mmCIF file of C-alpha atoms in Angstrom:
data_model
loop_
_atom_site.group_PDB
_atom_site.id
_atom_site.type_symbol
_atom_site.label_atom_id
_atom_site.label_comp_id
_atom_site.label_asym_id
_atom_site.label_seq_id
_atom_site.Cartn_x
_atom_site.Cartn_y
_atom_site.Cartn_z
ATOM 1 C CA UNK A 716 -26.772 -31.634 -76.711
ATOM 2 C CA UNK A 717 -26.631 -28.808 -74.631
ATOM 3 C CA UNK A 718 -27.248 -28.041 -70.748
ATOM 4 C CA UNK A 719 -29.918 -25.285 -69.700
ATOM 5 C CA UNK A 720 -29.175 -23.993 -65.763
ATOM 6 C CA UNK A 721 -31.969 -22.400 -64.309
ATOM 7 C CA UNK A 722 -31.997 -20.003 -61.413
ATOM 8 C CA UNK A 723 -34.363 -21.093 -58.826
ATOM 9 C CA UNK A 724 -36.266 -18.171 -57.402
ATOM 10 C CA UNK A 725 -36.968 -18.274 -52.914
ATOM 11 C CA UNK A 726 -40.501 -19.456 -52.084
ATOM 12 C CA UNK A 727 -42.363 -15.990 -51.266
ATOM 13 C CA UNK A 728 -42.536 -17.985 -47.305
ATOM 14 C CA UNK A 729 -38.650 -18.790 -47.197
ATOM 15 C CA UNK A 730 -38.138 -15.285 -47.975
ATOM 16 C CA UNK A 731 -40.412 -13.886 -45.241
ATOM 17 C CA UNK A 732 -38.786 -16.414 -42.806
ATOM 18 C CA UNK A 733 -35.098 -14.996 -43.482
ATOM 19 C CA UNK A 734 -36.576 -11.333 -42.945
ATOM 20 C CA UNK A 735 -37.968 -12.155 -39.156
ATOM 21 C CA UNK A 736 -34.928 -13.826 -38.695
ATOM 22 C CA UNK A 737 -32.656 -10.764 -39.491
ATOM 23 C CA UNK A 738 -28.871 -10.867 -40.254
ATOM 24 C CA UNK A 739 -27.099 -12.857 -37.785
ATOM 25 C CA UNK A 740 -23.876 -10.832 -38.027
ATOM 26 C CA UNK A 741 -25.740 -7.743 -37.675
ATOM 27 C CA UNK A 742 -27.306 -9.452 -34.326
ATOM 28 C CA UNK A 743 -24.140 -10.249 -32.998
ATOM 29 C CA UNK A 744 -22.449 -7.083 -33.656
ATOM 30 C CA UNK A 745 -25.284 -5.225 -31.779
ATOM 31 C CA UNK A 746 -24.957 -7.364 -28.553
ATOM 32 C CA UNK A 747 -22.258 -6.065 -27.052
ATOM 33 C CA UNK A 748 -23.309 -2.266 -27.164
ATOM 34 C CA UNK A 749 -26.263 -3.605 -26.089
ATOM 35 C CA UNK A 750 -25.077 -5.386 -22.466
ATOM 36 C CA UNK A 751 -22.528 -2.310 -21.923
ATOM 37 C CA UNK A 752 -25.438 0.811 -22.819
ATOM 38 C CA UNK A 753 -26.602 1.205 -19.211
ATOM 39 C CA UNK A 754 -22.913 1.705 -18.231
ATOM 40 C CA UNK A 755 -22.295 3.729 -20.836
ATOM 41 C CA UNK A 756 -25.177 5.748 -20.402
ATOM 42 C CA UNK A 757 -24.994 5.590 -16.281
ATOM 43 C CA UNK A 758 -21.301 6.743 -16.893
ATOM 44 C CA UNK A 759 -22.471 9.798 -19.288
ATOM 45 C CA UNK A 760 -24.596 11.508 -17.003
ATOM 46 C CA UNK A 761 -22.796 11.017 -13.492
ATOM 47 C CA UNK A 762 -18.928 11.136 -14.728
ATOM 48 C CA UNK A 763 -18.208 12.525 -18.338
ATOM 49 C CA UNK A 764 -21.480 15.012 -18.570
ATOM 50 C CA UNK A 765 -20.811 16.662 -14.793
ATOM 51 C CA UNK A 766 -17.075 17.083 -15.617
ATOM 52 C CA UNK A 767 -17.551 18.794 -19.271
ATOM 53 C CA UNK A 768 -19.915 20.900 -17.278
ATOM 54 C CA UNK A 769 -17.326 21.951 -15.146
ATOM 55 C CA UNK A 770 -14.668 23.285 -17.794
ATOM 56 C CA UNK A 771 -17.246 24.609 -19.801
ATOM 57 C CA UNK A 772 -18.077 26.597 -16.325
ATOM 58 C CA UNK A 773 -14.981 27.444 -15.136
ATOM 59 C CA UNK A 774 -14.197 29.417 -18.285
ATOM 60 C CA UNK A 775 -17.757 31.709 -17.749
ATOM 61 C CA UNK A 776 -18.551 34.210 -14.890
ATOM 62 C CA UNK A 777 -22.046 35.766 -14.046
ATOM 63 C CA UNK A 778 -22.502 39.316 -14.864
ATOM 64 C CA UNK A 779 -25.731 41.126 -12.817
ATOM 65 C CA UNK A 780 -26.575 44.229 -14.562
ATOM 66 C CA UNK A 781 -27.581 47.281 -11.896
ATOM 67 C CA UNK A 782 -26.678 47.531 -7.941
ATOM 68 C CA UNK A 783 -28.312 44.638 -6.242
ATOM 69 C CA UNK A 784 -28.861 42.536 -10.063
ATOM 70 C CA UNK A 785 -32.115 43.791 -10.715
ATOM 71 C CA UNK A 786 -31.900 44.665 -14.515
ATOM 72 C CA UNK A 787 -30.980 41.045 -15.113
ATOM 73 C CA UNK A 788 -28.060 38.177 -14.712
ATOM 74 C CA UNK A 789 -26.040 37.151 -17.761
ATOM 75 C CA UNK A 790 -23.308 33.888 -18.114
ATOM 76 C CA UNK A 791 -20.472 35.399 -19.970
ATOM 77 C CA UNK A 792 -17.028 34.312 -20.993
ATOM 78 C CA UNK A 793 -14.249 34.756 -18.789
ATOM 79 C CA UNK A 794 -11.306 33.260 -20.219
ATOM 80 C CA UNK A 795 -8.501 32.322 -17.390
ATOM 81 C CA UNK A 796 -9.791 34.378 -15.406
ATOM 82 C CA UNK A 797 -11.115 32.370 -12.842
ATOM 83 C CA UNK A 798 -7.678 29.998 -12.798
ATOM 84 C CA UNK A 799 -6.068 33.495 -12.268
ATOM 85 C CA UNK A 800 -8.399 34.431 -9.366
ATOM 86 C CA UNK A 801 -8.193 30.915 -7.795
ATOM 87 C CA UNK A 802 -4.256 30.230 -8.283
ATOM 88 C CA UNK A 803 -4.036 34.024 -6.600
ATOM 89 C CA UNK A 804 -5.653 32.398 -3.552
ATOM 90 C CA UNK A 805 -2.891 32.217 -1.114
ATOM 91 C CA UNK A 806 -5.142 29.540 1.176
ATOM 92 C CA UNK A 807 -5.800 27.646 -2.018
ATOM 93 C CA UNK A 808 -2.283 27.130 -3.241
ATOM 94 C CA UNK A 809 -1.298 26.823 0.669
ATOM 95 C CA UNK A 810 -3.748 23.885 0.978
ATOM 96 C CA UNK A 811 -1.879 21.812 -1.994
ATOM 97 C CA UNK A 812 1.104 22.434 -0.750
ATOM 98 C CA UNK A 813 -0.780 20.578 2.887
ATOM 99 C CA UNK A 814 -1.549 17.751 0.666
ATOM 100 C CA UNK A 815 1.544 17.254 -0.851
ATOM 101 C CA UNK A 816 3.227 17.204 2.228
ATOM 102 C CA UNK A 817 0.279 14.741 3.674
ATOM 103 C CA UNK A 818 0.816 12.388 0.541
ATOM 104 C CA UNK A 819 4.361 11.989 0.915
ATOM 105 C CA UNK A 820 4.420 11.247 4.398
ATOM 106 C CA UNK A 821 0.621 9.079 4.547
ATOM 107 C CA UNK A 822 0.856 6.876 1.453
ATOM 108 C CA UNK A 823 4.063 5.365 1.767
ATOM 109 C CA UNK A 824 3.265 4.237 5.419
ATOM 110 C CA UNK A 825 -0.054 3.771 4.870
ATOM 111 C CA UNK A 826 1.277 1.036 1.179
ATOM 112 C CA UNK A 827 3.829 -0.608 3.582
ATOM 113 C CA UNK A 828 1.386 -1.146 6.297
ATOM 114 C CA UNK A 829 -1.002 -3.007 3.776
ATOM 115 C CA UNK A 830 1.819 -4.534 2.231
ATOM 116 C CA UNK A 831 3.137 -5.995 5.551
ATOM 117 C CA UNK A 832 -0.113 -7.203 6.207
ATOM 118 C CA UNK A 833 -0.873 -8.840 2.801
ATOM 119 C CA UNK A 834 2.233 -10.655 3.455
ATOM 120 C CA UNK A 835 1.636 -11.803 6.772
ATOM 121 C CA UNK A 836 -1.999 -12.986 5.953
ATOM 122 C CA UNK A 837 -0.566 -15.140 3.119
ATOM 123 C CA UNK A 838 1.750 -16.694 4.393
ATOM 124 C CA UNK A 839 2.354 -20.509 5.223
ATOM 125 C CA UNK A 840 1.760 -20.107 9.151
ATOM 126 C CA UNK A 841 -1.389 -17.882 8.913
ATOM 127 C CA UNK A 842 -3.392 -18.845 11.293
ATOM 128 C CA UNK A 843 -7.364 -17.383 10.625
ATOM 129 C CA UNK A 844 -6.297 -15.503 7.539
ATOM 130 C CA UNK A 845 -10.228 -15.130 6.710
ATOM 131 C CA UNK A 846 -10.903 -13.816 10.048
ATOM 132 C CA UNK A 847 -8.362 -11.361 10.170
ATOM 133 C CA UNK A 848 -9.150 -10.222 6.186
ATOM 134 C CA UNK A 849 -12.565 -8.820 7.327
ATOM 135 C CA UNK A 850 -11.205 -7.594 10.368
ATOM 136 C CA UNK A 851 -8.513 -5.682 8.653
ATOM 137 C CA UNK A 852 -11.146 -4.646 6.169
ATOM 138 C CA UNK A 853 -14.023 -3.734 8.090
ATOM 139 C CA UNK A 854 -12.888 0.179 9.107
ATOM 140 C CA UNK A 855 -13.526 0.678 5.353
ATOM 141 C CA UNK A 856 -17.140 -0.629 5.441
ATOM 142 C CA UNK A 857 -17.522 2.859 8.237
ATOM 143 C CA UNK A 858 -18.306 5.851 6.031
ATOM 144 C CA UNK A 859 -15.597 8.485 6.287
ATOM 145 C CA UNK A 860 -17.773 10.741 8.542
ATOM 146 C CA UNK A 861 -18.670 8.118 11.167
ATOM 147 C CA UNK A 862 -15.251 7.156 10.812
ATOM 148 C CA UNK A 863 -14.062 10.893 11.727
ATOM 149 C CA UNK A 864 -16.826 11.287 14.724
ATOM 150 C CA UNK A 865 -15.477 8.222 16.554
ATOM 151 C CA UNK A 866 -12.002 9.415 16.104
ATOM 152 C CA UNK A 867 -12.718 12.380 17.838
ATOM 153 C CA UNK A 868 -13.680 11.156 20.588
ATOM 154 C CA UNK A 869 -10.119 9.530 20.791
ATOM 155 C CA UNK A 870 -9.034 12.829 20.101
ATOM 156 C CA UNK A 871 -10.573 15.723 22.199
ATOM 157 C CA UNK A 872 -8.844 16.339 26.116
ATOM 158 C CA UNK A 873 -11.248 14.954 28.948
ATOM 159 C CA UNK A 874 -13.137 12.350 26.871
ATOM 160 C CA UNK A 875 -10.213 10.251 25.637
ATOM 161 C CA UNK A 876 -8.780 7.434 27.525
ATOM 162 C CA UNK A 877 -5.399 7.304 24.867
ATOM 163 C CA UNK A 878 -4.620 11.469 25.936
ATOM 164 C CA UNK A 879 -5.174 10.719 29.766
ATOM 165 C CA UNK A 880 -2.956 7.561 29.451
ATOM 166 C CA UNK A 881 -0.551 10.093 27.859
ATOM 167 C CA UNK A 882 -0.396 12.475 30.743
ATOM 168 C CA UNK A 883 -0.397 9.612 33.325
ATOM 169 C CA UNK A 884 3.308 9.016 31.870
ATOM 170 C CA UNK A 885 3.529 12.980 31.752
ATOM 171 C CA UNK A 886 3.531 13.355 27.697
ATOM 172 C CA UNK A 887 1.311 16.013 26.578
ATOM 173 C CA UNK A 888 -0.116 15.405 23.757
ATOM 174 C CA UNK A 889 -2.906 17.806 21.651
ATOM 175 C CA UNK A 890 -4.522 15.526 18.554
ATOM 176 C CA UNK A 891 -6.671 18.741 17.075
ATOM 177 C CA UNK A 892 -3.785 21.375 17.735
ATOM 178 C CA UNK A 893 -2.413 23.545 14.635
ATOM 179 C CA UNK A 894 1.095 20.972 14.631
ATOM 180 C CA UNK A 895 -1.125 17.294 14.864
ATOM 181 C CA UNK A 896 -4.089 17.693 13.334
ATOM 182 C CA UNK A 897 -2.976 17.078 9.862
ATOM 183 C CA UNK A 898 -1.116 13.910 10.889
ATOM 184 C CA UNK A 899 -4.357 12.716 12.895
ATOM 185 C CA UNK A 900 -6.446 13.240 9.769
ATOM 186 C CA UNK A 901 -3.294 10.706 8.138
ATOM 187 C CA UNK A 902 -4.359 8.399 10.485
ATOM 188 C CA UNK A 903 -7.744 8.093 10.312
ATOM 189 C CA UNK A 904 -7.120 7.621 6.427
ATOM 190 C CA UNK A 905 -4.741 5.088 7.007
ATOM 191 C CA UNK A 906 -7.186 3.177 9.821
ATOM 192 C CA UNK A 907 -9.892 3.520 6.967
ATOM 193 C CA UNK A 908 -7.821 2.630 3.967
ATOM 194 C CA UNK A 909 -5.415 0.202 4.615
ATOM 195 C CA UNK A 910 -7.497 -2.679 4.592
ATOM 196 C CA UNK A 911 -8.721 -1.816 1.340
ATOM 197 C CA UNK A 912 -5.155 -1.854 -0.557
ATOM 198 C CA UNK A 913 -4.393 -5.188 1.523
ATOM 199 C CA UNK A 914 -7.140 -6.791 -0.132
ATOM 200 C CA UNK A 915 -6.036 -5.937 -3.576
ATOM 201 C CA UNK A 916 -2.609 -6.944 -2.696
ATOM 202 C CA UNK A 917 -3.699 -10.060 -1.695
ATOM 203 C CA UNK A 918 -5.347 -10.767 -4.638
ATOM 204 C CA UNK A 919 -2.124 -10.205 -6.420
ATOM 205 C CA UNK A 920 -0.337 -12.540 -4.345
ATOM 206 C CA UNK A 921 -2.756 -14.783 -5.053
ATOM 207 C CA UNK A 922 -2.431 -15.177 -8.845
ATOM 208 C CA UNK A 923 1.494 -16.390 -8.070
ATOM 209 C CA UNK A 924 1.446 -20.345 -9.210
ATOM 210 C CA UNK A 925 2.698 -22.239 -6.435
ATOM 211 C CA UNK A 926 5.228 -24.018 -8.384
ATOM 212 C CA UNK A 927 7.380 -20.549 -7.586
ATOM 213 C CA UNK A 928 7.318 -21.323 -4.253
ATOM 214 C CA UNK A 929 7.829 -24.939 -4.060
ATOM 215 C CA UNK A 930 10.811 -24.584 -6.630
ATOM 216 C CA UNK A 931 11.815 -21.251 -4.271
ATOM 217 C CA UNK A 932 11.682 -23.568 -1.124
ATOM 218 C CA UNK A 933 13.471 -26.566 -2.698
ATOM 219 C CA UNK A 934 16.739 -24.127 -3.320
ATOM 220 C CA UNK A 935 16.667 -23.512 0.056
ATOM 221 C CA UNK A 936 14.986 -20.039 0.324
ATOM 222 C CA UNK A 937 12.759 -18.985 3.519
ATOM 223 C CA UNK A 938 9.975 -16.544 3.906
ATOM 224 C CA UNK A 939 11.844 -13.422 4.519
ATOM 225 C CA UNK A 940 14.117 -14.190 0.832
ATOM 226 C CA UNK A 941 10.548 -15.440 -0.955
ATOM 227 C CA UNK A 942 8.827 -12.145 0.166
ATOM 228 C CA UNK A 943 11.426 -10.491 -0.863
ATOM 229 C CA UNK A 944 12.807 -12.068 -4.183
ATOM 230 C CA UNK A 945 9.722 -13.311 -5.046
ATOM 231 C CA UNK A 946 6.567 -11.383 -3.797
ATOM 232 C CA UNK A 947 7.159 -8.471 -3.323
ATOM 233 C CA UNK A 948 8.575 -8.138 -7.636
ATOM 234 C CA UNK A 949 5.603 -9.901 -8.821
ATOM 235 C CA UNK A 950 2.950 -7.796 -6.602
ATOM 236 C CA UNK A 951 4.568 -4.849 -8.142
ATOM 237 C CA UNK A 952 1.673 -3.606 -10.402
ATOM 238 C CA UNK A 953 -0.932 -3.982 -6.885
ATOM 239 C CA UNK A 954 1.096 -1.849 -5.294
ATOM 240 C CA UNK A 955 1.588 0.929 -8.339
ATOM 241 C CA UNK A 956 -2.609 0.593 -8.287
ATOM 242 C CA UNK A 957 -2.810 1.297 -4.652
ATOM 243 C CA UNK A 958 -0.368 4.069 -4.575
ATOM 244 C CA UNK A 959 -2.414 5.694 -7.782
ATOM 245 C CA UNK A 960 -5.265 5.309 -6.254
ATOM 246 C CA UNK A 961 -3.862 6.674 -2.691
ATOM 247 C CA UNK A 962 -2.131 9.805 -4.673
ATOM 248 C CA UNK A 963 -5.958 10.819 -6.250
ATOM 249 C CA UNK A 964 -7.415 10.101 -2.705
ATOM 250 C CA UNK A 965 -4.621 12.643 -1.092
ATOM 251 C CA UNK A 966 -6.070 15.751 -3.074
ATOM 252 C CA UNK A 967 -9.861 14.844 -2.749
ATOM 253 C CA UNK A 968 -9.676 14.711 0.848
ATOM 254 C CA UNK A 969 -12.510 16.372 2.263
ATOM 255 C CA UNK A 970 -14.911 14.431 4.663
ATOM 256 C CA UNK A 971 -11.901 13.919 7.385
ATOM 257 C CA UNK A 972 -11.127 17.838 7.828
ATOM 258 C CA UNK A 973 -15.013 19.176 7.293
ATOM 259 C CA UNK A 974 -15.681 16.871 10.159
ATOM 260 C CA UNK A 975 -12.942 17.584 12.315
ATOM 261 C CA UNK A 976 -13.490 21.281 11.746
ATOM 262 C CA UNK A 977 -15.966 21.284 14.543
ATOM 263 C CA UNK A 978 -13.476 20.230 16.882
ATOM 264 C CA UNK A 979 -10.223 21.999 15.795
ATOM 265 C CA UNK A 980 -9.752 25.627 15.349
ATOM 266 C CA UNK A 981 -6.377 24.720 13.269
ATOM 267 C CA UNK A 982 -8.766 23.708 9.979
ATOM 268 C CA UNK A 983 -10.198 26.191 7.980
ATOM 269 C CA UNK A 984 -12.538 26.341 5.716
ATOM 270 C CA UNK A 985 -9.574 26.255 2.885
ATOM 271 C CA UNK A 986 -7.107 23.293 4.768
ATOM 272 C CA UNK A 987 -7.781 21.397 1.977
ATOM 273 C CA UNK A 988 -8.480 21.966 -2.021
ATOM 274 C CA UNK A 989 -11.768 20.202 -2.002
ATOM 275 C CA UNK A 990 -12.487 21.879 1.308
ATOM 276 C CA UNK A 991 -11.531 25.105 -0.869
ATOM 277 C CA UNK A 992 -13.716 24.757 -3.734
ATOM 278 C CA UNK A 993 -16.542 23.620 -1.631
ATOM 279 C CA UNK A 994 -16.871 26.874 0.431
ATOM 280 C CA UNK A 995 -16.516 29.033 -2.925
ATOM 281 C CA UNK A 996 -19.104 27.364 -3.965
ATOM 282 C CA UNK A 997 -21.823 27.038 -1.839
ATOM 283 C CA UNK A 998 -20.459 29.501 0.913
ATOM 284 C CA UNK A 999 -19.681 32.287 -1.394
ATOM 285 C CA UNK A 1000 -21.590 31.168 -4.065
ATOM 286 C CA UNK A 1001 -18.670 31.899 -6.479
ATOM 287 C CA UNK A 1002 -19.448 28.344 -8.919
ATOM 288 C CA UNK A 1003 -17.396 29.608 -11.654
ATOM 289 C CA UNK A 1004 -14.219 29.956 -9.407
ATOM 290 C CA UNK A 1005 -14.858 26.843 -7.784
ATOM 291 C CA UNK A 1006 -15.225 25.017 -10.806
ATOM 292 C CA UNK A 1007 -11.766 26.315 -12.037
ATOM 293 C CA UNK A 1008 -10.630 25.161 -8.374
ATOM 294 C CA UNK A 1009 -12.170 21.402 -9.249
ATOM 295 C CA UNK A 1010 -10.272 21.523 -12.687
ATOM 296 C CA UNK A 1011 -6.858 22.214 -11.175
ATOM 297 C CA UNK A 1012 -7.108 19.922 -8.872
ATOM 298 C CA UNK A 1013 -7.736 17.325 -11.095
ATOM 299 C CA UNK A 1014 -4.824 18.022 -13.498
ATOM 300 C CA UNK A 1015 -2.335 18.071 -10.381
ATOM 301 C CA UNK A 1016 -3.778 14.738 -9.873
ATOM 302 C CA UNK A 1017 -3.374 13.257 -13.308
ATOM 303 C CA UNK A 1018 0.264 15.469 -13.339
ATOM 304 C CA UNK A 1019 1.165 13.448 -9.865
ATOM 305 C CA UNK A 1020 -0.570 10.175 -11.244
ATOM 306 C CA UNK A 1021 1.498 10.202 -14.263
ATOM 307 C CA UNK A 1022 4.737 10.730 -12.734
ATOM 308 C CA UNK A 1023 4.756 8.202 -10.566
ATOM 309 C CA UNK A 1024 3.795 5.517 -13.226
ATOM 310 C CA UNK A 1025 6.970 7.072 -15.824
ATOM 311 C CA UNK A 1026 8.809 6.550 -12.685
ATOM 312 C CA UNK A 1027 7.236 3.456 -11.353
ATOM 313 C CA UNK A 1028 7.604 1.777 -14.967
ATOM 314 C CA UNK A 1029 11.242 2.852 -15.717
ATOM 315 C CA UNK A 1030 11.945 1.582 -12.447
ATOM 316 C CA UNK A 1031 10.662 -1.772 -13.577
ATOM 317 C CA UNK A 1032 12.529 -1.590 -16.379
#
C-alpha cells in the first residue's frame, strides 16, 4: 500500500488577497523612514545642504574678466586661499580672541547662576517653584534684539535710572564704553539664557528617585551636604549639555553687538566672528571669504566643544 502526497495549489482569489496585502515585514521595515522623512528631508535642505554649500564655497573665488566685469564673471577654485585671506585678518582673529575671553568669564557665571537656581527651586522649602520657573524663564521667550533694545535703555547716560543712581553715590559708570561693553553684552546673555539652562537642570534633578534622598536624610545629611554629595554628581551630564551648548552660543554671538552697535562706538563691524563674516558678506560682498570665515568658526567650536567633554569625561572618571 503506498501513500500519494499531493501539493495543493492557492485558489487564484487567496493569491490575489496576499498580493493587496503586501509583505508585512516589508511594511514594517518601511514605517519608520516613513514617520522620520519630513525631518530628514526638513534637516537636508536647512542644515546639511546650506553647510556643504558653504565649504564647497569657501574653497572658490569669483573671477570678472575686463575693468568693471564686463567680459563676464567666472567661479573658480581657490584652494586655501580664502582661510589665508581671512586668518590674515587682524580684526577677525582679534574678535576670537574677544570671545574666548567672553566665554571664559560669561559661561561659568552664567552655569552657576542656573545651577544655584535649579537648586533653590527644587528644593524641600520652595515656596511657588512654578511661579518662579516661568519667571526665571520668561527673558528667553524676548528675542535677542528686543532683548538688546531694552537693555539699552538701561545702558545709555541720561535715560537710565541704574547710571544716575550710580552717580548719586558718585561712581561713574559708562555701560557702552570701549572697557564695559563686552561685559554688558555678558549680561544681557546671561539675563536671556540662564533660565533656559535652569530648566534643563531641573529636569535632571528631577529624574533623581527619591529614595536617595530619604535614605540621604535618614543618615543625617542636610540640604547643603545633599546638593552637594548628591545633586550636584548626578546633574553632572545637564550641566556638561549647558556648558556645550553655552561654548557654541559664545562664538555665534551676533544679535547682542549688531544691536548695540548703534549705541556704542567701541563695536565694530568685526567685534565679533559672526559680526565678521556677516559684513564680508553682504557689506563687501566678499561670500567666498566669508564662507571660509563661517567654516573656521565652526571648527573652533567643535575644537572647544570637544575639549571640554575629553576633559569633562576624564574628570568623571
Amino acid at each position: 500500500m503506498s501513500t500519494h502526497t499531493h501539493a495543493v495549489t492557492p485558489a487564484p482569489a487567496a493569491r490575489a488577497t496576499s498580493r493587496r496585502r503586501g509583505n508585512p515585514q516589508r511594511s514594517t521595515q518601511a514605517a519608520p523612514w516613513l514617520l522620520i522623512g519630513p525631518f530628514l528631508a526638513l534637516f537636508t535642505l536647512t542644515f546639511a545642504l546650506p553647510i556643504l554649500m558653504a565649504i564647497v564655497s569657501s574653497f572658490q573665488r569669483v573671477e570678472r574678466r575686463g575693468l568693471f566685469g564686463e567680459e563676464g564673471v567666472s567661479t573658480v577654485f581657490a584652494g586655501f586661499n580664502n582661510y589665508a585671506q581671512a586668518l590674515g585678518d587682524a580684526n577677525f582673529i582679534t574678535s576670537i580672541g574677544r570671545m574666548m575671553l567672553f566665554g571664559i568669564v560669561q559661561v561659568p557665571v552664567m552655569i552657576a547662576l542656573c545651577t544655584l537656581l535649579a537648586l533653590l527651586l527644587e528644593s524641600a522649602s520652595a515656596r511657588w517653584p512654578g511661579v518662579f520657573r516661568a519667571a526665571f524663564f520668561l527673558p528667553y521667550g524676548i528675542p535677542g534684539v528686543i532683548a538688546t533694545i531694552l537693555w539699552s535703555f538701561l545702558y545709555t547716560p541720561g535715560l537710565s535710572p541704574l547710571i544716575d543712581a550710580a552717580k548719586i553715590v558718585g561712581i561713574e559708570v559708562d555701560p557702552l564704553g570701549s572697557g564695559m561693553v563686552l561685559w554688558s553684552i555678558a549680561n544681557i546673555v546671561t539675563w536671556t539664557y540662564t533660565g533656559y539652562n535652569m530648566l534643563i537642570v531641573i529636569a535632571q534633578l528631577k529624574s533623581i528617585p527619591g529614595d536617595i534622598y530619604e535614605a540621604a536624610k535618614l543618615d543625617g545629611a542636610g540640604p547643603v551636604r545633599i546638593a552637594r554629595s548628591i545633586q550636584l554628581p548626578l546633574i553632572r551630564p545637564a550641566l556638561t549639555l549647558t556648558t556645550v551648548f553655552s561654548i557654541i552660543g559664545t562664538l555665534q554671538l551676533f544679535a547682542e553687538p549688531q544691536v548695540l552697535a548703534t549705541s556704542s562706538t567701541a563695536i565694530d563691524s568685526g567685534y565679533t566672528p559672526n559680526l565678521a563674516a556677516y559684513t564680508n558678506a553682504f557689506a563687501y560682498n566678499n561670500y567666498n571669504v566669508a564662507a571660509a570665515q563661517a567654516v573656521l568658526i565652526a571648527l573652533i567650536a567643535f575644537a572647544l566643544s570637544f575639549t571640554f567633554l575629553r576633559l569633562s569625561n576624564r574628570g568623571s572618571k
